Coordinates of C-alpha atoms in Angstrom, one line a residue:
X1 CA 64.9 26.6 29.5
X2 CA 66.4 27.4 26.3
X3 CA 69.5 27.7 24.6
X4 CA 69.8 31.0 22.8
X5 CA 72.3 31.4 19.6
X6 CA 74.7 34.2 19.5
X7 CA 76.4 36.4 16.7
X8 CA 78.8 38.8 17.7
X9 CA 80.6 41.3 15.5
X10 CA 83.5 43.3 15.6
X11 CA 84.6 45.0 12.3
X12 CA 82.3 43.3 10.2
X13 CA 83.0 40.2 11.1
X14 CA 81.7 37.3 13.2
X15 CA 84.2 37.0 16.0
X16 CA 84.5 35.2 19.4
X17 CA 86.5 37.8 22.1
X18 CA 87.6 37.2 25.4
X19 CA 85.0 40.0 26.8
X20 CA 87.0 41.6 29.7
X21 CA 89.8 42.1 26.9
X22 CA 87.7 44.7 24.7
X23 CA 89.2 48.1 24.8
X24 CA 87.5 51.6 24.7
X25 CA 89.7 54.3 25.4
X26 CA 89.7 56.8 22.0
X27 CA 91.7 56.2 19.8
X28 CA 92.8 52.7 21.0
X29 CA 93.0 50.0 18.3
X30 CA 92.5 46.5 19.1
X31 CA 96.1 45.1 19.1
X32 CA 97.1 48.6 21.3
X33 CA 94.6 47.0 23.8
X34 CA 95.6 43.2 23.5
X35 CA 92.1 42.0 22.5
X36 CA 91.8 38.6 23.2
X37 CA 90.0 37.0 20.3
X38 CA 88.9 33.4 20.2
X39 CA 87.1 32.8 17.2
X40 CA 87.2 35.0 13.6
X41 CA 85.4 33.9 10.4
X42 CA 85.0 35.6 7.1
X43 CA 81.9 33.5 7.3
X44 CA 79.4 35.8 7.0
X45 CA 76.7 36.3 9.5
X46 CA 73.8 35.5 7.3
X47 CA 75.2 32.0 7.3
X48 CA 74.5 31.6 11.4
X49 CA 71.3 33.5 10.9
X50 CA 70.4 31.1 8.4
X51 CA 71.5 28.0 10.5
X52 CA 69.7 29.2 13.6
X53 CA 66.4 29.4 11.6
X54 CA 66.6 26.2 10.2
X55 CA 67.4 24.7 13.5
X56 CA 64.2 26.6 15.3
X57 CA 66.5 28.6 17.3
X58 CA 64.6 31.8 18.8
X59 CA 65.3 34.4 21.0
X60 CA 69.2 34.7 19.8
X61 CA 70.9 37.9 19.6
X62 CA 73.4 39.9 17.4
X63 CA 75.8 41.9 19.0
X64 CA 77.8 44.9 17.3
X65 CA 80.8 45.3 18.8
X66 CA 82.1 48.7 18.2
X67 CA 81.8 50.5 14.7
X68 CA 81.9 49.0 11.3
X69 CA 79.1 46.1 11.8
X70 CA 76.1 47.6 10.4
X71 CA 75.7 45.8 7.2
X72 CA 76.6 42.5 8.7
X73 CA 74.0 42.8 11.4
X74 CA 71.1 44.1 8.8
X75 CA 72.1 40.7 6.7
X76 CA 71.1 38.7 9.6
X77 CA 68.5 40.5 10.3
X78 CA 67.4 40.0 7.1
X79 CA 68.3 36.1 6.5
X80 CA 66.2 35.4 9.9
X81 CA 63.1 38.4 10.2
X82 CA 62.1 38.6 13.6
X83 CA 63.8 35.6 15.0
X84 CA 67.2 37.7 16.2
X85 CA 67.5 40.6 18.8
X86 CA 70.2 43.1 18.0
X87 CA 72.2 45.5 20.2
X88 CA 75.4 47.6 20.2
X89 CA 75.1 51.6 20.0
X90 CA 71.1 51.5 20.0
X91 CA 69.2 54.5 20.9
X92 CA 66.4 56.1 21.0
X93 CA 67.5 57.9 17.3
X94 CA 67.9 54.2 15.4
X95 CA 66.0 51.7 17.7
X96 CA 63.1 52.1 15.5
X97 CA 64.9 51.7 12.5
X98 CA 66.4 48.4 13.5
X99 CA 62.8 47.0 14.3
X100 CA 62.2 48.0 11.2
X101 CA 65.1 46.0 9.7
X102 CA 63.6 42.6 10.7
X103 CA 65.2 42.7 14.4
X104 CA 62.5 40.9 17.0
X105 CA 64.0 43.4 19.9
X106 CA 66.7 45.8 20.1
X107 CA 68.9 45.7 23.3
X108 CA 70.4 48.6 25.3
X109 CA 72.9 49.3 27.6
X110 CA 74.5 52.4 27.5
X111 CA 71.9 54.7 26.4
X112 CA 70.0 53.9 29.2
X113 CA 73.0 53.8 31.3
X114 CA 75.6 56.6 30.7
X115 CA 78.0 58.8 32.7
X116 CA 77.6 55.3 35.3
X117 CA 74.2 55.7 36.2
X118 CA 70.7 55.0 34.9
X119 CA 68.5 57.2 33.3
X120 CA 64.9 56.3 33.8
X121 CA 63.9 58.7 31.2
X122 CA 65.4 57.7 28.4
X123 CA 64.3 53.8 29.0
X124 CA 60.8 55.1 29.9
X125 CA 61.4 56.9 26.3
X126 CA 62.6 54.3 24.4
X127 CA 59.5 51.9 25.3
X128 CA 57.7 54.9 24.3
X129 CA 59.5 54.8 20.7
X130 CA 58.9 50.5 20.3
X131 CA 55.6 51.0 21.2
X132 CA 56.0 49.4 24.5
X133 CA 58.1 47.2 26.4
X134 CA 57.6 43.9 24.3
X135 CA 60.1 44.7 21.9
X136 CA 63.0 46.1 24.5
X137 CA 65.7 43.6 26.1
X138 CA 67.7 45.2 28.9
X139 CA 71.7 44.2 29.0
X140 CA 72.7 44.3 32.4
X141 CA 76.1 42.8 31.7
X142 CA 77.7 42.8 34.9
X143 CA 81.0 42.8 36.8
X144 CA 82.3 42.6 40.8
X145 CA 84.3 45.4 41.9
X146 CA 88.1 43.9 41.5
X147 CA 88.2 45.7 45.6
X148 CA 84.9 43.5 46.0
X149 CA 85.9 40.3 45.1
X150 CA 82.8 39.3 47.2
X151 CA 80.5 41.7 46.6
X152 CA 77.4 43.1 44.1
X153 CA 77.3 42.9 40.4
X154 CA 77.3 46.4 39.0
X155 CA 76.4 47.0 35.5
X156 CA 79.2 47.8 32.9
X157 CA 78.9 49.4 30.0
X158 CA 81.4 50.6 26.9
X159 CA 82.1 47.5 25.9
X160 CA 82.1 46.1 29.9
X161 CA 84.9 48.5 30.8
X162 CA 82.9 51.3 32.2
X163 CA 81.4 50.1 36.2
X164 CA 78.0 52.0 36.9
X165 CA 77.1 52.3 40.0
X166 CA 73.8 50.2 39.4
X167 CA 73.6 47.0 41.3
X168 CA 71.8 44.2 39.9
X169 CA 69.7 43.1 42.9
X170 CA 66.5 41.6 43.6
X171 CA 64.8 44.9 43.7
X172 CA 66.6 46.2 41.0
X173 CA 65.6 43.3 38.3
X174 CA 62.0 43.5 40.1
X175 CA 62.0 47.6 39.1
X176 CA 63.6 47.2 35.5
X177 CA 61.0 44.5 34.8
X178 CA 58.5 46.8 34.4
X179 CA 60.0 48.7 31.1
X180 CA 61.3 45.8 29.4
X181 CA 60.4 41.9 27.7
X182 CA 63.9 40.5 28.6
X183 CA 66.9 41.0 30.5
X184 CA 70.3 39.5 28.7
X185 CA 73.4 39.0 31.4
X186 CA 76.7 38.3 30.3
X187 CA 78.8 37.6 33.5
X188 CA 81.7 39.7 32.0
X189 CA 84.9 38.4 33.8
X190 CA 84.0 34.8 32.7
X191 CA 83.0 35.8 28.8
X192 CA 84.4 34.1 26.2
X193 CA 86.8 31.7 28.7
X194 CA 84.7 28.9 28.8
X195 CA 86.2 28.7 32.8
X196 CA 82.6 27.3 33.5
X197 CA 79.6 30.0 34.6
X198 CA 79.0 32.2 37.8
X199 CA 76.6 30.4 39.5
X200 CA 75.6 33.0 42.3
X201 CA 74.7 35.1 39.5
X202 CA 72.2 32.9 37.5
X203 CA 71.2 31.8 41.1
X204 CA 70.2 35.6 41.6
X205 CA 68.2 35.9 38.0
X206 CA 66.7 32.4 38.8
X207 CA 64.7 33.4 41.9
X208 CA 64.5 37.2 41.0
X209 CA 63.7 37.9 37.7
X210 CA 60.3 38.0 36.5
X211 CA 60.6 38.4 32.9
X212 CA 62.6 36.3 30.8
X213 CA 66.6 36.4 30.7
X214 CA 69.4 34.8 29.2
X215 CA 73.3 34.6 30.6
X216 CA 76.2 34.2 28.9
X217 CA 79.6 33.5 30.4
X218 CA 82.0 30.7 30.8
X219 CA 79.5 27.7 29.8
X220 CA 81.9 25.0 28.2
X221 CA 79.5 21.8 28.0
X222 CA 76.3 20.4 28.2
X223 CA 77.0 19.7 31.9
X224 CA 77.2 23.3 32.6
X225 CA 73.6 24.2 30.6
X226 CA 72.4 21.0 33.1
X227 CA 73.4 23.7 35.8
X228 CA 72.1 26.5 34.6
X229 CA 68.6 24.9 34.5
X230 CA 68.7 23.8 37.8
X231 CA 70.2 26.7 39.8
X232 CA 68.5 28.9 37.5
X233 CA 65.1 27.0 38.6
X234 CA 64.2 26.5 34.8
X235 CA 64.0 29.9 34.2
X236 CA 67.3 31.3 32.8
X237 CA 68.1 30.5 29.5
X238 CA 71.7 30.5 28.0
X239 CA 74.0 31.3 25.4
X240 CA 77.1 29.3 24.2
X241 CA 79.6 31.4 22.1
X242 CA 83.3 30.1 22.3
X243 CA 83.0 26.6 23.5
X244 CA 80.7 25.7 19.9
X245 CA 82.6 23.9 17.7
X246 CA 81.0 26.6 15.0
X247 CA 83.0 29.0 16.6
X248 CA 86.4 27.1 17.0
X249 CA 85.5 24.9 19.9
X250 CA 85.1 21.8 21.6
X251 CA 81.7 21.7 22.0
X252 CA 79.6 20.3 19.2
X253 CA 76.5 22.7 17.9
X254 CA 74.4 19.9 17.0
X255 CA 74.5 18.4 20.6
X256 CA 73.4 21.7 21.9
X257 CA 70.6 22.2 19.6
X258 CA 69.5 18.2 20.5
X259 CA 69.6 19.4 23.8
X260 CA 67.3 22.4 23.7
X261 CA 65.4 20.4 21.7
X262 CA 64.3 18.1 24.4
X263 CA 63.9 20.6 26.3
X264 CA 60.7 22.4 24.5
X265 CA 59.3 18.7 24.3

């Protein structure tokens, strides 16, 4: 198991937001939509690139949230070639040209799913375009119905607002697996609220996912990566984002990184 390092932007910067909080409706600004923002730095994000390389950190990605975060996201591509995947409005018109700005993978949700179903074509189209599915991470962020408090995940998309009506299930992730290197999962309703993970869901990519994946969501402490790793059999790796205490909290960086460290021993 690993622990995978995150940047996040939203208008150029690096920011930590509560993720059920992010609005999309046109024309809505951020404070229309009380975004919930945990974190903001005018640290830029060739710094974290930077520190994630020195600290043998792979497998991280860079997320643009919204418009406005290209340059940011090209300087961390650039401060850490190949070591950080990058998503947020990738296509099949720019995914090649962010592989060719130093990204290790580019990561897609809503091109692949739009109008709140999947199109097959377009993935099958995009590994076409990266030359296959080694460079492609799926996001298959995901959200319960608020009428099905008890019920499937369905992938979201628009910045987690938008429900498809694509369950992640076992025979889903065992189908997707077959046109991608990764899946990443952020368990939306817990994002950024360090309220501690969902465990059914990393329970459900422990025992059926055959390619790698990370989650994200809700992890607050070392205690809760311990749980991860063994619900997740070992084979879900995760991201911390608010809780770090190099994004305003708690939990100190360095004891995360000692962590994973023992981990790859």
């Amino acid at each position: 198991m690993k622990f995978r390092p995150c940047i996040d932007l939203h208008n150029g910067q690096v920011k930590q937001i509560v993720g059920s909080t992010l609005a999309t409706e046109a024309g809505k600004t951020a404070e229309d939509a009380a975004l919930s923002t945990n974190f903001e730095t005018d640290r830029p994000a060739a710094d974290y690139a930077k520190m994630y390389q020195d600290d043998k950190l792979t497998g991280g990605h860079v997320i643009m949230l919204g418009p406005g975060n290209k340059d940011a996201a090209r300087s961390a591509l650039q401060a850490y070639p190949n070591g950080l995947q990058v998503g947020g409005g990738v296509n099949n018109t720019n995914a090649k040209e962010w592989l060719d700005a130093g990204a290790s993978h580019i990561i897609v949700t809503s091109h692949v799913f739009s109008n709140g179903q999947i199109h097959m074509e377009r993935l099958k189209e995009l590994v076409t375009i990266c030359g296959g599915k080694e460079k492609l991470v799926l996001d298959l962020s995901c959200r319960r119905k608020p009428e099905e408090p008890e019920g499937d995940y369905y992938v979201v998309t628009n910045k987690w607002q938008t429900f498809t009506d694509y369950k992640v299930t076992p025979q889903n992730l065992v189908e997707l697996s077959n046109y991608c290197d990764e899946f990443l999962v952020h368990g939306v309703d817990v994002e950024g609220k360090q309220c501690g993970i969902l465990e059914d869901l990393v329970e459900l990519l422990g025992n059926h996912s055959s390619v790698p994946v990370t989650y994200a969501g809700g992890v607050r402490s070392i205690e809760d990566l311990e749980l991860i790793k063994k619900i997740g059999k070992g084979k879900v790796d995760a991201t911390v984002g608010s809780a770090l205490d190099c994004f305003g909290g708690k939990l100190p960086y360095s004891d995360v990184v000692s962590w994973h460290s023992k981990e790859q021993q």
